[in-house]
Every structure is written in structure tokens, then in C-alpha cells.
Amino acid sequence: MKIGVVGGGQLGRMLGLAGLPLGFQFRFLEPSADCPAARLGEVIRAPYHDMDGLERFAQDLSFATYEFENVPAETAQWLSERLTLAPTARALSIAQDRIAEKTTFRDLGIPVQNFAGISSAGEIEAAVLKVPLPAVLKTRRLGYDGKGQRVLRVGSTDAASTVRTAWNELGKVPCILESFVAFSAEVSMIAVRARNPGHGASIAFYPLTQNEHRDGILWKSQAPAPCDQSGELAESARAHVRTLMESLDYVGVIAVEFFVTDAGLVANEMAPRVHNSGHWTTDGAVTSQFENHLRAVGTMPLGSTECHGASVMINLVGRSPIASRILEIPRAKLHLYGKGPRPGRKLGHVTLTGPTAHSLAAPTAELERLVAWDL
Ligand code: AMP
């Protein structure tokens, strides 16, 4: 079966690596030459909205997916009219707009922080009445890895002026003002849903993953989440993600990120795709998020999400450490994306998997000493 993937970055590459042993073939739509996925299938080199490129990409394909959420809405719509696009264009459009995303969560009873939209300077006064500082101002669209956002604290100037200055700095584009959440940890739930003809839908969840960010970029993921000894947070996350997937009739892998607060989970955002906080599943689970995503997209049965104990994943950003030093660490599995070094760029990751979280403490400390980011 040939699967079309919009985007040829590292997520496309890891989808390819997971799918080839199952007999999947790949065609990527990707504007840049020499992308990380290039060696794993055919690449249609064209901009994402280029009609000729789209025609060539969609030719003879039955199934397509995407590996980043900023796929133009028109491209997703065009593809959906010709083949099975999973996750759907609707799920994609919700994830592309932080207001639609938070509204969807709230309407489904999934807890979210207070938020208000700001599309013009005239809306700032009303927004700060609804969402007092401290708050975070984010662009509604095209934000990633903490880009396009400002944390706004209570200061000497009035709240509306603080927000106005930040809104001007972000380019006066449509934004969302969200209450600052005093969280004790950040976690994500990676789940997958498949619709199998004649068998209804099936859902599988990975263990709750705990995530640490540096400068808005994911630094470390640990699964199962150490902050959830009782398993209550995972249970609550599973219930929320199940509600979300069922309401969207979702197909594929989804990642939902939550803040952990004294009052329980607060949903921050969703990614309708395989996710960096699920990269550990390649080494730490019976079936990786990449394989399960492909199985779901290709209407095949899902694989077991059972884990081989505990896992830790650390991202390599900006510069790659010396591979041989990493490989000296017991249990370390190195994944490089074939990208050249550049400050702030995700170049690879390392996973450690062991029978217990305790067994990973020493190799994790060693790994953390070796990995230095260039931001
Ligand atoms: P996001 O782009 O929404 O994933 O935000 C990137 C990171 O900024 C999150 O992982 C948090 O660490 C932090 N952050 C985002 N929104 C908030 C918020 N409302 N309150 C506190 N921290 C936040």
C-alpha cells in the first residue's frame, strides 16, 4: 500500500522507517530538496499549495496523511475530495487555530484555562477584563516550539498597555490571550484511533508522558510520567482524549498536551499527528506511534501499545553530540534525522528504555551531561 505524506521532515522519515517493514511505500510532498524523508520514498518536490504538485502527489493514492499541522486548509480540502485523508481536514483546521482548539476542548468538557481572542486593538480592553494578568499572548496560528508567544506578568503599566505592546510585537496578527497556568508538570497523552470496516472503531493509548521544555522546545520526555504515581492523571487524560477523538470521528495518532495543576489536568493543545513526546515509543513500546499511525490511516488493525518498562527521550537541538560518546551509554538508542546543524533546529533524539524508571537514572544523568543544545 502506498501512503502519501504531506511534509518530508523527521516525522515523515520516522513514519517511513516504521512503515517499510510492513510493506508500506511512501510518497512525500515536500518543497525543500534533500529533506529528512528523502531516502524513504518518492518525493514530489513542490510547494504545499501547488496544484500541479498536488496532482502528481495524489495520483493513484488511496490514503494520505501529514506530518505537520500547518498544511494549508485548501490543500487538505483538495486531498479529502480525492482520497482518504487522515486525520481529517476538520481535525487539522481545529488544531491550526488556538481559539477553535480551546473552544472545542471547552465544549467537550475538557478543562482549559480562561482565554479570549484579540483580532484588533479594540478588543484588548475586553480581553484583559476576561483574562487578567499574568497571562500568555500567543498567535492564533502558526505557532510552534514556543514561537509567537509572550508571557505577560503584572507590572507597573496597566494590563491593557502590556497586552497592546506584546500584540504589536507579535505583528498585530489575530492572537489568543490565555491565563498563565501555574503548573507543576507538563504531560501529554498519545493515542491512536482506527476505523476498521465492519469492526467499528478501536482506540489505543500509550502511557502518560511527562515533558520538560527549554525555551519552549521539548527537552526531555519520560514515560510513564513520574508525576503520576497513582495513575489518576493518565485515567483522566485517557477520558478527555477519548471524548475528543470520538467527537471528531478521529483516525490516526493524536497528541494532547496538558498542564498538571492542583485542580487536575488543563488541556493546552492538540497535535493531529505523530508527536515528539511519543518518539520514545519506537524503542519503548511493542508498536510505535509511527507504525500505529500508519496502521490507522491504512485501515489496518492497531498494534499493541504495551511498553517495555520505562523510557526517557532527550532531544538533540542545534548541534549533534559525538555519536560514539552517546552509543557508549548503556541502553542508548540514537536517532538522527540527517539534518545539518543550525541553532534551534531539532537534529535527532536519544531514547533510553529499561525495566524501571530507576534503572534509567544513571544513564539519563550521563546523557544529560553529554547533550548540549545550541539555541
Ligand atoms: P505551546 O506553544 O502552547 O505548546 O506553549 C509552549 C510552552 O509554553 C508550553 O509547553 C508551556 O511550557 C508554556 N506555556 C504555554 N501556555 C502557557 C500558559 N497558558 N501558562 C503557562 N505556561 C504556558
mmCIF file with all atom_site columns, C-alpha atoms in Angstrom, residues 65-183:
data_model
loop_
_atom_site.group_PDB
_atom_site.id
_atom_site.type_symbol
_atom_site.label_atom_id
_atom_site.label_alt_id
_atom_site.label_comp_id
_atom_site.label_asym_id
_atom_site.label_entity_id
_atom_site.label_seq_id
_atom_site.pdbx_PDB_ins_code
_atom_site.Cartn_x
_atom_site.Cartn_y
_atom_site.Cartn_z
_atom_site.occupancy
_atom_site.B_iso_or_equiv
_atom_site.pdbx_formal_charge
_atom_site.auth_seq_id
_atom_site.auth_comp_id
_atom_site.auth_asym_id
_atom_site.auth_atom_id
_atom_site.pdbx_PDB_model_num
ATOM 1   C CA . THR A 1 65  ? -1.662  11.852 5.944  1.00 0.00 ? 65  THR A CA 1
ATOM 2   C CA . TYR A 1 66  ? 0.524   14.775 7.005  1.00 0.00 ? 66  TYR A CA 1
ATOM 3   C CA . GLU A 1 67  ? 3.428   15.221 9.360  1.00 0.00 ? 67  GLU A CA 1
ATOM 4   C CA . PHE A 1 68  ? 2.957   18.853 10.416 1.00 0.00 ? 68  PHE A CA 1
ATOM 5   C CA . GLU A 1 69  ? -0.169  20.820 11.214 1.00 0.00 ? 69  GLU A CA 1
ATOM 6   C CA . ASN A 1 70  ? 0.408   23.890 9.106  1.00 0.00 ? 70  ASN A CA 1
ATOM 7   C CA . VAL A 1 71  ? -0.719  22.180 5.914  1.00 0.00 ? 71  VAL A CA 1
ATOM 8   C CA . PRO A 1 72  ? -2.787  24.815 4.029  1.00 0.00 ? 72  PRO A CA 1
ATOM 9   C CA . ALA A 1 73  ? -6.517  24.261 4.604  1.00 0.00 ? 73  ALA A CA 1
ATOM 10  C CA . GLU A 1 74  ? -7.176  24.302 0.841  1.00 0.00 ? 74  GLU A CA 1
ATOM 11  C CA . THR A 1 75  ? -4.600  21.529 0.321  1.00 0.00 ? 75  THR A CA 1
ATOM 12  C CA . ALA A 1 76  ? -6.244  19.377 2.998  1.00 0.00 ? 76  ALA A CA 1
ATOM 13  C CA . GLN A 1 77  ? -9.674  20.028 1.489  1.00 0.00 ? 77  GLN A CA 1
ATOM 14  C CA . TRP A 1 78  ? -8.477  19.255 -2.048 1.00 0.00 ? 78  TRP A CA 1
ATOM 15  C CA . LEU A 1 79  ? -6.917  15.986 -0.893 1.00 0.00 ? 79  LEU A CA 1
ATOM 16  C CA . SER A 1 80  ? -10.001 14.968 1.122  1.00 0.00 ? 80  SER A CA 1
ATOM 17  C CA . GLU A 1 81  ? -12.127 15.252 -2.002 1.00 0.00 ? 81  GLU A CA 1
ATOM 18  C CA . ARG A 1 82  ? -9.903  12.780 -3.863 1.00 0.00 ? 82  ARG A CA 1
ATOM 19  C CA . LEU A 1 83  ? -8.642  10.272 -1.332 1.00 0.00 ? 83  LEU A CA 1
ATOM 20  C CA . THR A 1 84  ? -8.903  9.295  2.320  1.00 0.00 ? 84  THR A CA 1
ATOM 21  C CA . LEU A 1 85  ? -7.051  11.946 4.301  1.00 0.00 ? 85  LEU A CA 1
ATOM 22  C CA . ALA A 1 86  ? -6.434  11.013 7.912  1.00 0.00 ? 86  ALA A CA 1
ATOM 23  C CA . PRO A 1 87  ? -6.617  12.746 10.328 1.00 0.00 ? 87  PRO A CA 1
ATOM 24  C CA . THR A 1 88  ? -9.433  14.657 8.634  1.00 0.00 ? 88  THR A CA 1
ATOM 25  C CA . ALA A 1 89  ? -9.286  18.217 7.307  1.00 0.00 ? 89  ALA A CA 1
ATOM 26  C CA . ARG A 1 90  ? -11.628 19.167 10.179 1.00 0.00 ? 90  ARG A CA 1
ATOM 27  C CA . ALA A 1 91  ? -9.260  17.882 12.876 1.00 0.00 ? 91  ALA A CA 1
ATOM 28  C CA . LEU A 1 92  ? -6.438  19.729 11.126 1.00 0.00 ? 92  LEU A CA 1
ATOM 29  C CA . SER A 1 93  ? -8.358  23.012 10.942 1.00 0.00 ? 93  SER A CA 1
ATOM 30  C CA . ILE A 1 94  ? -9.168  22.851 14.673 1.00 0.00 ? 94  ILE A CA 1
ATOM 31  C CA . ALA A 1 95  ? -5.518  22.247 15.555 1.00 0.00 ? 95  ALA A CA 1
ATOM 32  C CA . GLN A 1 96  ? -4.410  25.146 13.336 1.00 0.00 ? 96  GLN A CA 1
ATOM 33  C CA . ASP A 1 97  ? -6.355  27.729 15.296 1.00 0.00 ? 97  ASP A CA 1
ATOM 34  C CA . ARG A 1 98  ? -5.763  28.031 19.030 1.00 0.00 ? 98  ARG A CA 1
ATOM 35  C CA . ILE A 1 99  ? -9.217  29.565 19.590 1.00 0.00 ? 99  ILE A CA 1
ATOM 36  C CA . ALA A 1 100 ? -11.017 26.762 17.708 1.00 0.00 ? 100 ALA A CA 1
ATOM 37  C CA . GLU A 1 101 ? -8.892  24.245 19.632 1.00 0.00 ? 101 GLU A CA 1
ATOM 38  C CA . LYS A 1 102 ? -9.674  25.659 23.091 1.00 0.00 ? 102 LYS A CA 1
ATOM 39  C CA . THR A 1 103 ? -13.338 26.153 22.175 1.00 0.00 ? 103 THR A CA 1
ATOM 40  C CA . THR A 1 104 ? -13.563 22.511 21.077 1.00 0.00 ? 104 THR A CA 1
ATOM 41  C CA . PHE A 1 105 ? -11.972 21.347 24.342 1.00 0.00 ? 105 PHE A CA 1
ATOM 42  C CA . ARG A 1 106 ? -14.270 23.549 26.434 1.00 0.00 ? 106 ARG A CA 1
ATOM 43  C CA . ASP A 1 107 ? -17.413 22.478 24.576 1.00 0.00 ? 107 ASP A CA 1
ATOM 44  C CA . LEU A 1 108 ? -16.492 18.835 25.206 1.00 0.00 ? 108 LEU A CA 1
ATOM 45  C CA . GLY A 1 109 ? -15.997 19.429 28.940 1.00 0.00 ? 109 GLY A CA 1
ATOM 46  C CA . ILE A 1 110 ? -12.196 19.132 28.731 1.00 0.00 ? 110 ILE A CA 1
ATOM 47  C CA . PRO A 1 111 ? -10.775 21.678 31.199 1.00 0.00 ? 111 PRO A CA 1
ATOM 48  C CA . VAL A 1 112 ? -8.964  24.663 29.630 1.00 0.00 ? 112 VAL A CA 1
ATOM 49  C CA . GLN A 1 113 ? -7.600  27.898 31.037 1.00 0.00 ? 113 GLN A CA 1
ATOM 50  C CA . ASN A 1 114 ? -9.541  31.151 30.527 1.00 0.00 ? 114 ASN A CA 1
ATOM 51  C CA . PHE A 1 115 ? -8.962  32.604 27.104 1.00 0.00 ? 115 PHE A CA 1
ATOM 52  C CA . ALA A 1 116 ? -10.042 35.476 24.879 1.00 0.00 ? 116 ALA A CA 1
ATOM 53  C CA . GLY A 1 117 ? -9.409  36.308 21.236 1.00 0.00 ? 117 GLY A CA 1
ATOM 54  C CA . ILE A 1 118 ? -7.721  39.526 20.113 1.00 0.00 ? 118 ILE A CA 1
ATOM 55  C CA . SER A 1 119 ? -8.050  40.330 16.414 1.00 0.00 ? 119 SER A CA 1
ATOM 56  C CA . SER A 1 120 ? -7.859  44.119 16.643 1.00 0.00 ? 120 SER A CA 1
ATOM 57  C CA . ALA A 1 121 ? -6.547  46.718 19.096 1.00 0.00 ? 121 ALA A CA 1
ATOM 58  C CA . GLY A 1 122 ? -10.178 47.497 20.004 1.00 0.00 ? 122 GLY A CA 1
ATOM 59  C CA . GLU A 1 123 ? -10.589 44.022 21.544 1.00 0.00 ? 123 GLU A CA 1
ATOM 60  C CA . ILE A 1 124 ? -7.730  44.336 24.035 1.00 0.00 ? 124 ILE A CA 1
ATOM 61  C CA . GLU A 1 125 ? -9.696  46.053 26.853 1.00 0.00 ? 125 GLU A CA 1
ATOM 62  C CA . ALA A 1 126 ? -12.408 43.371 26.814 1.00 0.00 ? 126 ALA A CA 1
ATOM 63  C CA . ALA A 1 127 ? -9.814  40.585 26.658 1.00 0.00 ? 127 ALA A CA 1
ATOM 64  C CA . VAL A 1 128 ? -7.955  41.740 29.782 1.00 0.00 ? 128 VAL A CA 1
ATOM 65  C CA . LEU A 1 129 ? -11.222 42.003 31.690 1.00 0.00 ? 129 LEU A CA 1
ATOM 66  C CA . LYS A 1 130 ? -11.887 38.358 30.880 1.00 0.00 ? 130 LYS A CA 1
ATOM 67  C CA . VAL A 1 131 ? -8.276  37.207 31.247 1.00 0.00 ? 131 VAL A CA 1
ATOM 68  C CA . PRO A 1 132 ? -6.390  39.244 33.847 1.00 0.00 ? 132 PRO A CA 1
ATOM 69  C CA . LEU A 1 133 ? -2.576  39.081 34.016 1.00 0.00 ? 133 LEU A CA 1
ATOM 70  C CA . PRO A 1 134 ? -0.474  37.019 34.442 1.00 0.00 ? 134 PRO A CA 1
ATOM 71  C CA . ALA A 1 135 ? -1.306  35.661 31.015 1.00 0.00 ? 135 ALA A CA 1
ATOM 72  C CA . VAL A 1 136 ? 0.260   34.360 27.829 1.00 0.00 ? 136 VAL A CA 1
ATOM 73  C CA . LEU A 1 137 ? -0.388  36.043 24.482 1.00 0.00 ? 137 LEU A CA 1
ATOM 74  C CA . LYS A 1 138 ? 0.008   33.668 21.528 1.00 0.00 ? 138 LYS A CA 1
ATOM 75  C CA . THR A 1 139 ? -0.596  33.995 17.809 1.00 0.00 ? 139 THR A CA 1
ATOM 76  C CA . ARG A 1 140 ? -3.764  32.094 16.905 1.00 0.00 ? 140 ARG A CA 1
ATOM 77  C CA . ARG A 1 141 ? -1.986  30.368 14.024 1.00 0.00 ? 141 ARG A CA 1
ATOM 78  C CA . LEU A 1 142 ? 1.442   29.114 13.017 1.00 0.00 ? 142 LEU A CA 1
ATOM 79  C CA . GLY A 1 143 ? 2.997   28.981 16.485 1.00 0.00 ? 143 GLY A CA 1
ATOM 80  C CA . TYR A 1 144 ? 5.339   26.098 17.278 1.00 0.00 ? 144 TYR A CA 1
ATOM 81  C CA . ASP A 1 145 ? 8.060   25.265 19.796 1.00 0.00 ? 145 ASP A CA 1
ATOM 82  C CA . GLY A 1 146 ? 7.097   28.293 21.889 1.00 0.00 ? 146 GLY A CA 1
ATOM 83  C CA . LYS A 1 147 ? 7.471   30.703 18.926 1.00 0.00 ? 147 LYS A CA 1
ATOM 84  C CA . GLY A 1 148 ? 4.937   33.514 18.518 1.00 0.00 ? 148 GLY A CA 1
ATOM 85  C CA . GLN A 1 149 ? 4.139   33.973 22.185 1.00 0.00 ? 149 GLN A CA 1
ATOM 86  C CA . ARG A 1 150 ? 4.810   36.308 25.089 1.00 0.00 ? 150 ARG A CA 1
ATOM 87  C CA . VAL A 1 151 ? 4.399   35.698 28.820 1.00 0.00 ? 151 VAL A CA 1
ATOM 88  C CA . LEU A 1 152 ? 2.818   38.818 30.349 1.00 0.00 ? 152 LEU A CA 1
ATOM 89  C CA . ARG A 1 153 ? 3.282   39.454 34.056 1.00 0.00 ? 153 ARG A CA 1
ATOM 90  C CA . VAL A 1 154 ? 1.650   42.003 36.288 1.00 0.00 ? 154 VAL A CA 1
ATOM 91  C CA . GLY A 1 155 ? 3.846   45.107 36.087 1.00 0.00 ? 155 GLY A CA 1
ATOM 92  C CA . SER A 1 156 ? 3.907   48.809 36.638 1.00 0.00 ? 156 SER A CA 1
ATOM 93  C CA . THR A 1 157 ? 1.898   49.620 33.484 1.00 0.00 ? 157 THR A CA 1
ATOM 94  C CA . ASP A 1 158 ? -1.780  48.756 33.218 1.00 0.00 ? 158 ASP A CA 1
ATOM 95  C CA . ALA A 1 159 ? -2.715  45.343 31.810 1.00 0.00 ? 159 ALA A CA 1
ATOM 96  C CA . ALA A 1 160 ? -4.194  46.671 28.562 1.00 0.00 ? 160 ALA A CA 1
ATOM 97  C CA . SER A 1 161 ? -0.968  48.572 27.713 1.00 0.00 ? 161 SER A CA 1
ATOM 98  C CA . THR A 1 162 ? 1.126   45.485 28.478 1.00 0.00 ? 162 THR A CA 1
ATOM 99  C CA . VAL A 1 163 ? -1.027  43.396 26.174 1.00 0.00 ? 163 VAL A CA 1
ATOM 100 C CA . ARG A 1 164 ? -1.033  46.106 23.471 1.00 0.00 ? 164 ARG A CA 1
ATOM 101 C CA . THR A 1 165 ? 2.780   46.256 23.444 1.00 0.00 ? 165 THR A CA 1
ATOM 102 C CA . ALA A 1 166 ? 3.041   42.461 23.161 1.00 0.00 ? 166 ALA A CA 1
ATOM 103 C CA . TRP A 1 167 ? 0.339   42.340 20.484 1.00 0.00 ? 167 TRP A CA 1
ATOM 104 C CA . ASN A 1 168 ? 2.255   44.958 18.447 1.00 0.00 ? 168 ASN A CA 1
ATOM 105 C CA . GLU A 1 169 ? 5.469   42.919 18.887 1.00 0.00 ? 169 GLU A CA 1
ATOM 106 C CA . LEU A 1 170 ? 3.744   39.788 17.605 1.00 0.00 ? 170 LEU A CA 1
ATOM 107 C CA . GLY A 1 171 ? 2.821   41.690 14.423 1.00 0.00 ? 171 GLY A CA 1
ATOM 108 C CA . LYS A 1 172 ? -0.805  42.699 15.225 1.00 0.00 ? 172 LYS A CA 1
ATOM 109 C CA . VAL A 1 173 ? -1.993  39.325 13.931 1.00 0.00 ? 173 VAL A CA 1
ATOM 110 C CA . PRO A 1 174 ? -5.011  37.513 15.442 1.00 0.00 ? 174 PRO A CA 1
ATOM 111 C CA . CYS A 1 175 ? -3.994  36.266 18.885 1.00 0.00 ? 175 CYS A CA 1
ATOM 112 C CA . ILE A 1 176 ? -5.301  34.422 21.901 1.00 0.00 ? 176 ILE A CA 1
ATOM 113 C CA . LEU A 1 177 ? -4.805  35.728 25.433 1.00 0.00 ? 177 LEU A CA 1
ATOM 114 C CA . GLU A 1 178 ? -4.702  32.820 27.896 1.00 0.00 ? 178 GLU A CA 1
ATOM 115 C CA . SER A 1 179 ? -4.454  32.803 31.675 1.00 0.00 ? 179 SER A CA 1
ATOM 116 C CA . PHE A 1 180 ? -0.981  31.850 32.829 1.00 0.00 ? 180 PHE A CA 1
ATOM 117 C CA . VAL A 1 181 ? -1.251  28.353 34.298 1.00 0.00 ? 181 VAL A CA 1
ATOM 118 C CA . ALA A 1 182 ? 0.844   27.716 37.411 1.00 0.00 ? 182 ALA A CA 1
ATOM 119 C CA . PHE A 1 183 ? 1.538   24.094 36.556 1.00 0.00 ? 183 PHE A CA 1
#
